[in-house]
mmCIF file of N, CA and C in Angstrom:
data_model
loop_
_atom_site.group_PDB
_atom_site.id
_atom_site.type_symbol
_atom_site.label_atom_id
_atom_site.label_comp_id
_atom_site.label_asym_id
_atom_site.label_seq_id
_atom_site.Cartn_x
_atom_site.Cartn_y
_atom_site.Cartn_z
ATOM 1 N N MET A 25 13.398 -6.589 6.155
ATOM 2 C CA MET A 25 13.176 -7.939 6.095
ATOM 3 C C MET A 25 12.832 -8.539 4.744
ATOM 4 N N SER A 26 13.221 -9.762 4.436
ATOM 5 C CA SER A 26 12.868 -10.176 3.114
ATOM 6 C C SER A 26 11.945 -11.399 3.373
ATOM 7 N N ARG A 27 11.024 -11.567 2.298
ATOM 8 C CA ARG A 27 10.173 -12.637 2.479
ATOM 9 C C ARG A 27 10.620 -13.909 1.675
ATOM 10 N N ASN A 28 10.063 -15.135 1.871
ATOM 11 C CA ASN A 28 10.452 -16.198 0.971
ATOM 12 C C ASN A 28 9.303 -16.337 -0.016
ATOM 13 N N LYS A 29 9.828 -16.143 -1.372
ATOM 14 C CA LYS A 29 8.722 -16.188 -2.304
ATOM 15 C C LYS A 29 8.623 -17.502 -3.011
ATOM 16 N N ASP A 30 9.275 -18.561 -2.521
ATOM 17 C CA ASP A 30 9.134 -19.966 -2.973
ATOM 18 C C ASP A 30 7.786 -20.448 -3.249
ATOM 19 N N ASP A 31 6.859 -20.111 -2.359
ATOM 20 C CA ASP A 31 5.508 -20.816 -2.384
ATOM 21 C C ASP A 31 4.469 -19.665 -2.807
ATOM 22 N N GLU A 32 4.754 -18.740 -3.331
ATOM 23 C CA GLU A 32 3.792 -17.614 -3.667
ATOM 24 C C GLU A 32 3.629 -17.799 -5.063
ATOM 25 N N SER A 33 2.528 -17.725 -5.579
ATOM 26 C CA SER A 33 1.837 -17.569 -6.847
ATOM 27 C C SER A 33 2.084 -16.218 -7.475
ATOM 28 N N ALA A 34 1.966 -16.266 -9.094
ATOM 29 C CA ALA A 34 2.248 -14.916 -9.357
ATOM 30 C C ALA A 34 1.664 -13.912 -8.984
ATOM 31 N N ALA A 35 0.160 -14.159 -8.723
ATOM 32 C CA ALA A 35 -0.865 -13.076 -8.250
ATOM 33 C C ALA A 35 -0.426 -12.648 -6.897
ATOM 34 N N GLU A 36 -0.078 -13.685 -5.943
ATOM 35 C CA GLU A 36 0.260 -13.583 -4.765
ATOM 36 C C GLU A 36 1.326 -12.548 -4.708
ATOM 37 N N SER A 37 2.209 -12.717 -5.280
ATOM 38 C CA SER A 37 3.860 -12.079 -5.439
ATOM 39 C C SER A 37 3.592 -10.453 -5.776
ATOM 40 N N ALA A 38 2.785 -10.621 -6.877
ATOM 41 C CA ALA A 38 2.337 -9.241 -7.312
ATOM 42 C C ALA A 38 1.500 -8.300 -6.279
ATOM 43 N N ALA A 39 0.758 -9.036 -5.740
ATOM 44 C CA ALA A 39 -0.346 -8.270 -4.697
ATOM 45 C C ALA A 39 0.718 -7.857 -3.540
ATOM 46 N N ARG A 40 1.603 -8.752 -3.166
ATOM 47 C CA ARG A 40 2.466 -8.522 -1.927
ATOM 48 C C ARG A 40 3.508 -7.298 -2.450
ATOM 49 N N ASP A 41 3.999 -7.470 -3.728
ATOM 50 C CA ASP A 41 4.698 -6.399 -4.100
ATOM 51 C C ASP A 41 4.128 -5.157 -4.245
ATOM 52 N N ALA A 42 2.989 -4.842 -4.657
ATOM 53 C CA ALA A 42 2.105 -3.695 -4.799
ATOM 54 C C ALA A 42 1.802 -3.167 -3.195
ATOM 55 N N ALA A 43 1.487 -4.045 -2.194
ATOM 56 C CA ALA A 43 1.337 -3.614 -1.055
ATOM 57 C C ALA A 43 2.498 -3.142 -0.655
ATOM 58 N N ALA A 44 3.816 -3.574 -0.481
ATOM 59 C CA ALA A 44 4.832 -3.136 0.065
ATOM 60 C C ALA A 44 5.166 -1.641 -0.701
ATOM 61 N N LYS A 45 4.949 -1.513 -1.913
ATOM 62 C CA LYS A 45 5.216 -0.179 -2.268
ATOM 63 C C LYS A 45 4.127 0.981 -1.845
ATOM 64 N N LEU A 46 2.901 0.426 -1.600
ATOM 65 C CA LEU A 46 2.037 1.491 -0.934
ATOM 66 C C LEU A 46 2.333 1.754 0.231
ATOM 67 N N ASP A 47 2.890 0.553 1.037
ATOM 68 C CA ASP A 47 3.295 0.992 2.465
ATOM 69 C C ASP A 47 4.449 1.847 2.501
ATOM 70 N N GLU A 48 5.565 1.809 1.519
ATOM 71 C CA GLU A 48 6.252 2.801 1.415
ATOM 72 C C GLU A 48 5.962 4.026 1.194
ATOM 73 N N ALA A 49 4.947 4.261 0.426
ATOM 74 C CA ALA A 49 4.480 5.488 0.006
ATOM 75 C C ALA A 49 3.731 6.400 1.045
ATOM 76 N N THR A 50 3.224 5.465 1.877
ATOM 77 C CA THR A 50 2.162 5.991 2.801
ATOM 78 C C THR A 50 2.884 6.132 4.216
ATOM 79 N N GLU A 51 4.241 5.758 4.357
ATOM 80 C CA GLU A 51 4.713 5.727 5.567
ATOM 81 C C GLU A 51 4.922 7.025 6.334
ATOM 82 N N LYS A 52 5.039 8.049 5.584
ATOM 83 C CA LYS A 52 4.938 9.397 6.277
ATOM 84 C C LYS A 52 3.569 9.728 6.651
ATOM 85 N N ILE A 53 2.627 9.183 6.165
ATOM 86 C CA ILE A 53 1.167 9.405 6.452
ATOM 87 C C ILE A 53 0.988 8.621 7.740
ATOM 88 N N GLY A 54 1.149 7.585 7.529
ATOM 89 C CA GLY A 54 0.581 6.526 8.511
ATOM 90 C C GLY A 54 1.533 6.089 9.830
ATOM 91 N N GLY A 55 2.838 6.835 9.615
ATOM 92 C CA GLY A 55 3.979 6.592 10.445
ATOM 93 C C GLY A 55 4.146 5.089 10.619
ATOM 94 N N THR A 56 5.043 4.752 11.600
ATOM 95 C CA THR A 56 5.596 3.438 11.901
ATOM 96 C C THR A 56 5.194 3.412 13.440
ATOM 97 N N SER A 57 5.298 1.980 13.858
ATOM 98 C CA SER A 57 5.131 1.657 15.166
ATOM 99 C C SER A 57 6.294 1.911 15.974
ATOM 100 N N ASN A 58 7.511 2.473 15.336
ATOM 101 C CA ASN A 58 8.649 2.925 16.114
ATOM 102 C C ASN A 58 8.476 4.569 16.352
ATOM 103 N N VAL A 59 7.691 4.676 17.569
ATOM 104 C CA VAL A 59 7.399 6.032 17.925
ATOM 105 C C VAL A 59 7.911 6.366 19.256
ATOM 106 N N ASP A 60 8.604 7.360 19.508
ATOM 107 C CA ASP A 60 9.157 7.818 20.789
ATOM 108 C C ASP A 60 7.817 7.962 21.687
ATOM 109 N N SER A 61 8.174 7.788 23.117
ATOM 110 C CA SER A 61 7.184 8.147 24.016
ATOM 111 C C SER A 61 6.883 9.638 24.206
ATOM 112 N N GLY A 62 5.661 10.148 24.238
ATOM 113 C CA GLY A 62 5.370 11.370 24.375
ATOM 114 C C GLY A 62 5.148 12.216 23.098
ATOM 115 N N VAL A 63 5.513 11.442 22.161
ATOM 116 C CA VAL A 63 5.221 12.200 20.764
ATOM 117 C C VAL A 63 3.923 12.607 20.432
ATOM 118 N N GLU A 64 3.589 13.736 19.800
ATOM 119 C CA GLU A 64 2.205 14.055 19.682
ATOM 120 C C GLU A 64 1.885 13.197 18.034
ATOM 121 N N VAL A 65 0.839 12.780 18.182
ATOM 122 C CA VAL A 65 0.399 11.951 16.743
ATOM 123 C C VAL A 65 -0.864 12.644 16.211
ATOM 124 N N GLY A 66 -1.241 12.218 14.930
ATOM 125 C CA GLY A 66 -2.450 12.598 14.428
ATOM 126 C C GLY A 66 -2.109 13.509 13.115
ATOM 127 N N TYR A 67 -1.076 13.607 12.711
ATOM 128 C CA TYR A 67 -0.742 14.296 11.433
ATOM 129 C C TYR A 67 -1.510 13.618 10.157
ATOM 130 N N ALA A 68 -2.063 14.406 9.531
ATOM 131 C CA ALA A 68 -2.822 13.977 8.473
ATOM 132 C C ALA A 68 -2.299 14.648 7.089
ATOM 133 N N GLU A 69 -2.051 14.138 6.118
ATOM 134 C CA GLU A 69 -1.780 14.953 4.792
ATOM 135 C C GLU A 69 -2.753 15.269 3.903
ATOM 136 N N ASP A 70 -3.280 16.286 3.608
ATOM 137 C CA ASP A 70 -4.465 16.594 2.668
ATOM 138 C C ASP A 70 -4.307 16.192 1.576
ATOM 139 N N GLU A 71 -3.371 15.731 0.726
ATOM 140 C CA GLU A 71 -3.387 15.403 -0.457
ATOM 141 C C GLU A 71 -2.903 13.861 -0.541
ATOM 142 N N SER A 72 -3.238 13.214 0.509
ATOM 143 C CA SER A 72 -2.829 11.568 0.434
ATOM 144 C C SER A 72 -3.357 10.810 -0.329
ATOM 145 N N ASP A 73 -4.725 11.027 -0.491
ATOM 146 C CA ASP A 73 -5.599 10.048 -1.545
ATOM 147 C C ASP A 73 -4.993 10.239 -2.825
ATOM 148 N N GLU A 74 -4.575 11.457 -3.291
ATOM 149 C CA GLU A 74 -4.249 11.753 -4.594
ATOM 150 C C GLU A 74 -2.809 11.131 -4.786
ATOM 151 N N ARG A 75 -1.861 11.133 -3.747
ATOM 152 C CA ARG A 75 -0.506 10.450 -3.761
ATOM 153 C C ARG A 75 -0.839 9.125 -3.947
ATOM 154 N N LEU A 76 -1.683 8.372 -3.190
ATOM 155 C CA LEU A 76 -1.982 6.924 -3.128
ATOM 156 C C LEU A 76 -2.420 6.547 -4.546
ATOM 157 N N GLN A 77 -3.207 7.450 -5.097
ATOM 158 C CA GLN A 77 -3.743 7.057 -6.489
ATOM 159 C C GLN A 77 -2.761 7.283 -7.567
ATOM 160 N N GLU A 78 -1.827 8.006 -7.384
ATOM 161 C CA GLU A 78 -0.745 8.212 -8.367
ATOM 162 C C GLU A 78 0.212 6.921 -8.116
ATOM 163 N N VAL A 79 0.561 6.590 -6.900
ATOM 164 C CA VAL A 79 1.280 5.415 -6.748
ATOM 165 C C VAL A 79 0.523 4.055 -7.223
ATOM 166 N N ALA A 80 -0.809 3.947 -7.046
ATOM 167 C CA ALA A 80 -1.269 2.803 -7.531
ATOM 168 C C ALA A 80 -1.354 2.786 -9.015
ATOM 169 N N ASP A 81 -1.591 3.980 -9.657
ATOM 170 C CA ASP A 81 -1.677 3.987 -11.166
ATOM 171 C C ASP A 81 -0.156 3.507 -11.507
ATOM 172 N N GLU A 82 0.846 4.064 -11.040
ATOM 173 C CA GLU A 82 2.288 3.677 -11.380
ATOM 174 C C GLU A 82 2.635 2.179 -11.362
ATOM 175 N N ILE A 83 2.053 1.376 -10.258
ATOM 176 C CA ILE A 83 2.139 0.088 -10.145
ATOM 177 C C ILE A 83 1.345 -0.834 -10.951
ATOM 178 N N GLY A 84 0.237 -0.188 -11.334
ATOM 179 C CA GLY A 84 -0.873 -0.792 -11.981
ATOM 180 C C GLY A 84 -1.842 -1.692 -11.290
ATOM 181 N N VAL A 85 -2.081 -1.083 -10.025
ATOM 182 C CA VAL A 85 -3.471 -1.678 -9.367
ATOM 183 C C VAL A 85 -4.420 -0.928 -9.237
ATOM 184 N N THR A 86 -5.555 -1.142 -8.852
ATOM 185 C CA THR A 86 -6.939 -0.488 -8.642
ATOM 186 C C THR A 86 -6.810 -0.184 -7.061
ATOM 187 N N LEU A 87 -7.208 1.007 -6.687
ATOM 188 C CA LEU A 87 -7.027 1.378 -5.278
ATOM 189 C C LEU A 87 -8.328 1.679 -4.890
ATOM 190 N N HIS A 88 -9.096 1.007 -3.885
ATOM 191 C CA HIS A 88 -10.419 1.014 -3.377
ATOM 192 C C HIS A 88 -10.349 1.747 -2.122
ATOM 193 N N ARG A 89 -11.176 2.839 -1.827
ATOM 194 C CA ARG A 89 -11.153 3.307 -0.327
ATOM 195 C C ARG A 89 -12.178 2.497 0.426
ATOM 196 N N ASN A 90 -11.759 2.283 1.651
ATOM 197 C CA ASN A 90 -12.788 1.356 2.567
ATOM 198 C C ASN A 90 -13.534 2.390 3.448
ATOM 199 N N PRO A 91 -14.710 2.011 3.909
ATOM 200 C CA PRO A 91 -15.535 2.892 4.721
ATOM 201 C C PRO A 91 -14.776 3.376 5.833
ATOM 202 N N ASP A 92 -13.817 2.691 6.483
ATOM 203 C CA ASP A 92 -12.939 3.196 7.697
ATOM 204 C C ASP A 92 -11.997 4.303 7.286
ATOM 205 N N GLY A 93 -11.765 4.406 6.075
ATOM 206 C CA GLY A 93 -10.570 5.410 5.273
ATOM 207 C C GLY A 93 -9.341 4.822 5.097
ATOM 208 N N SER A 94 -9.334 3.416 5.218
ATOM 209 C CA SER A 94 -8.314 2.745 4.682
ATOM 210 C C SER A 94 -8.491 2.449 3.187
ATOM 211 N N HIS A 95 -7.443 1.764 2.644
ATOM 212 C CA HIS A 95 -7.482 1.638 1.083
ATOM 213 C C HIS A 95 -7.128 -0.064 0.852
ATOM 214 N N THR A 96 -7.644 -0.376 -0.199
ATOM 215 C CA THR A 96 -7.207 -1.952 -0.623
ATOM 216 C C THR A 96 -6.781 -1.726 -1.958
ATOM 217 N N ALA A 97 -5.349 -2.287 -2.281
ATOM 218 C CA ALA A 97 -4.863 -2.166 -3.619
ATOM 219 C C ALA A 97 -5.310 -3.542 -4.326
ATOM 220 N N VAL A 98 -5.926 -3.513 -5.412
ATOM 221 C CA VAL A 98 -6.142 -5.140 -5.987
ATOM 222 C C VAL A 98 -5.342 -4.884 -7.377
ATOM 223 N N ASP A 99 -4.870 -5.788 -7.740
ATOM 224 C CA ASP A 99 -4.171 -5.973 -8.789
ATOM 225 C C ASP A 99 -5.078 -6.931 -9.897
ATOM 226 N N GLU A 100 -5.970 -6.220 -10.518
ATOM 227 C CA GLU A 100 -7.011 -7.133 -11.359
ATOM 228 C C GLU A 100 -6.388 -7.700 -12.612
ATOM 229 N N SER A 101 -5.084 -7.202 -12.965
ATOM 230 C CA SER A 101 -4.615 -8.075 -14.105
ATOM 231 C C SER A 101 -3.992 -9.555 -13.678
ATOM 232 N N GLN A 102 -4.009 -9.705 -12.547
ATOM 233 C CA GLN A 102 -3.434 -10.982 -11.988
ATOM 234 C C GLN A 102 -4.776 -11.830 -11.568
ATOM 235 N N SER A 103 -5.877 -11.366 -11.357
ATOM 236 C CA SER A 103 -6.913 -12.187 -10.727
ATOM 237 C C SER A 103 -7.526 -13.368 -11.752
ATOM 238 N N ASP A 104 -7.219 -13.493 -13.004
ATOM 239 C CA ASP A 104 -7.429 -14.415 -13.832
ATOM 240 C C ASP A 104 -6.508 -15.604 -13.902
ATOM 241 N N LEU A 105 -5.348 -15.296 -13.433
ATOM 242 C CA LEU A 105 -4.202 -16.290 -13.428
ATOM 243 C C LEU A 105 -4.308 -17.519 -12.497
ATOM 244 N N ASP A 106 -4.930 -17.346 -11.511
ATOM 245 C CA ASP A 106 -4.967 -18.320 -10.490
ATOM 246 C C ASP A 106 -6.279 -19.210 -10.724
#
């Protein structure tokens, strides 16, 4: 699914692109909503934080771990543009 970028600021576009790349990188960890009935869930990769940090470094965002274990990616280079 593609998104309409006509009304996105540069910062929003960069943040959405970073989030999309992180989603792709973590799909194996988090899975998708397309799960067959009766499938066992709960797989967790031990090195997931390291992989996420590598992806964040590659795309130039700062990765923050939230108290619930999720992550937030912040493109601090774009924060002064808006």
